[in-house]
Coordinates of C-alpha atoms in Angstrom, one line a residue:
X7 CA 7.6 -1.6 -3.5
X8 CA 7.8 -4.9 -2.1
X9 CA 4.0 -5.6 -0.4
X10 CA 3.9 -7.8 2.3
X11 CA 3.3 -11.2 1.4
X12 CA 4.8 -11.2 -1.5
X13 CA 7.4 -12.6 -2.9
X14 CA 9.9 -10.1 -4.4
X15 CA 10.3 -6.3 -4.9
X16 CA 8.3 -5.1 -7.6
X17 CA 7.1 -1.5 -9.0
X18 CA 4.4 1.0 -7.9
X19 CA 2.8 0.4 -11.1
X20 CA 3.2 -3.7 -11.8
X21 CA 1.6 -4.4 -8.0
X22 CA -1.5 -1.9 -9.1
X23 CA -2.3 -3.8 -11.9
X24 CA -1.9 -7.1 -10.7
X25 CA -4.3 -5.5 -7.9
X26 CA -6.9 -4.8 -10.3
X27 CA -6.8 -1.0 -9.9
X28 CA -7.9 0.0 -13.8
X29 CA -4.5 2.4 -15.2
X30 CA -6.8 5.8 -14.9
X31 CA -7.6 5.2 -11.3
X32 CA -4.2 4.7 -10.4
X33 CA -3.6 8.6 -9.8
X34 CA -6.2 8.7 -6.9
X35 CA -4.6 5.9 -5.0
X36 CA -3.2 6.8 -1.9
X37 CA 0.3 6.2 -1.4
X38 CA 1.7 6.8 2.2
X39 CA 5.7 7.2 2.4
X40 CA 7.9 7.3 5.2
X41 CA 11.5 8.5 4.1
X42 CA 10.4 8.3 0.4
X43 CA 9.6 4.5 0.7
X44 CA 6.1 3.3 0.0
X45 CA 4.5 2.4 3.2
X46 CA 1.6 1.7 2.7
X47 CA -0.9 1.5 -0.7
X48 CA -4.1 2.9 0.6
X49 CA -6.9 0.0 0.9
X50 CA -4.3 -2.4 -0.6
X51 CA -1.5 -3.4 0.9
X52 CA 1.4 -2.3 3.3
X53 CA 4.7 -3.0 2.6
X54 CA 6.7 -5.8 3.4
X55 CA 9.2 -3.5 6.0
X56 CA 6.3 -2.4 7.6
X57 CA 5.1 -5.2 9.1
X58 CA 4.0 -5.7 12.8
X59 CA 6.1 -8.5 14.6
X60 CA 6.7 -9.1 18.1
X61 CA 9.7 -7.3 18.6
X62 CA 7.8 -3.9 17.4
X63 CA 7.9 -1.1 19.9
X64 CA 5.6 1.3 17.8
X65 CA 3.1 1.5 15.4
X66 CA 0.6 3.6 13.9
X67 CA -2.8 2.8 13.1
X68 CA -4.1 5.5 9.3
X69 CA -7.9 4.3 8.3
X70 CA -8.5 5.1 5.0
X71 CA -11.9 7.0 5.7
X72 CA -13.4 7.4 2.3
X73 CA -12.1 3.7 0.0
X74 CA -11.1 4.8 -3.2
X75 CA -10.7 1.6 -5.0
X76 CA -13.7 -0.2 -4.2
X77 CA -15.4 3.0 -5.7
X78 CA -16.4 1.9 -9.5
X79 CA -15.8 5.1 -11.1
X80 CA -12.0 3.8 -10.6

């Protein structure tokens, strides 16, 4: 998963701790994909591939409805 803004590909896992998202929390994250990559980390972060630029012809708005990580029972 590389997350936009930062500065090399990392994994799933390493960016979720570094978010602060406790290790038995990390199950209930949402994880959107788009031809198996990681799109978008729920209430995190999207991914650096995804990003909107000017020469984007498309997009698609998701709200995460109900925030899992700012819940404290993470």
């Amino acid at each position: 998963f590389h997350p936009l803004g930062w500065p090399k590909v990392g994994s799933l896992h390493g960016f979720l701790a570094a978010a602060g998202v406790p290790r038995e929390g990390r199950e209930r994250v949402p994880i959107v994909l788009a031809d198996e990559r990681v799109v978008w980390v729920a209430g995190l972060r999207v991914a650096e591939f995804a990003r909107v630029e000017p020469r984007t012809r498309a997009r698609l708005r998701l709200d995460l409805v109900h925030p899992l990580v700012a819940d404290a029972e993470l």
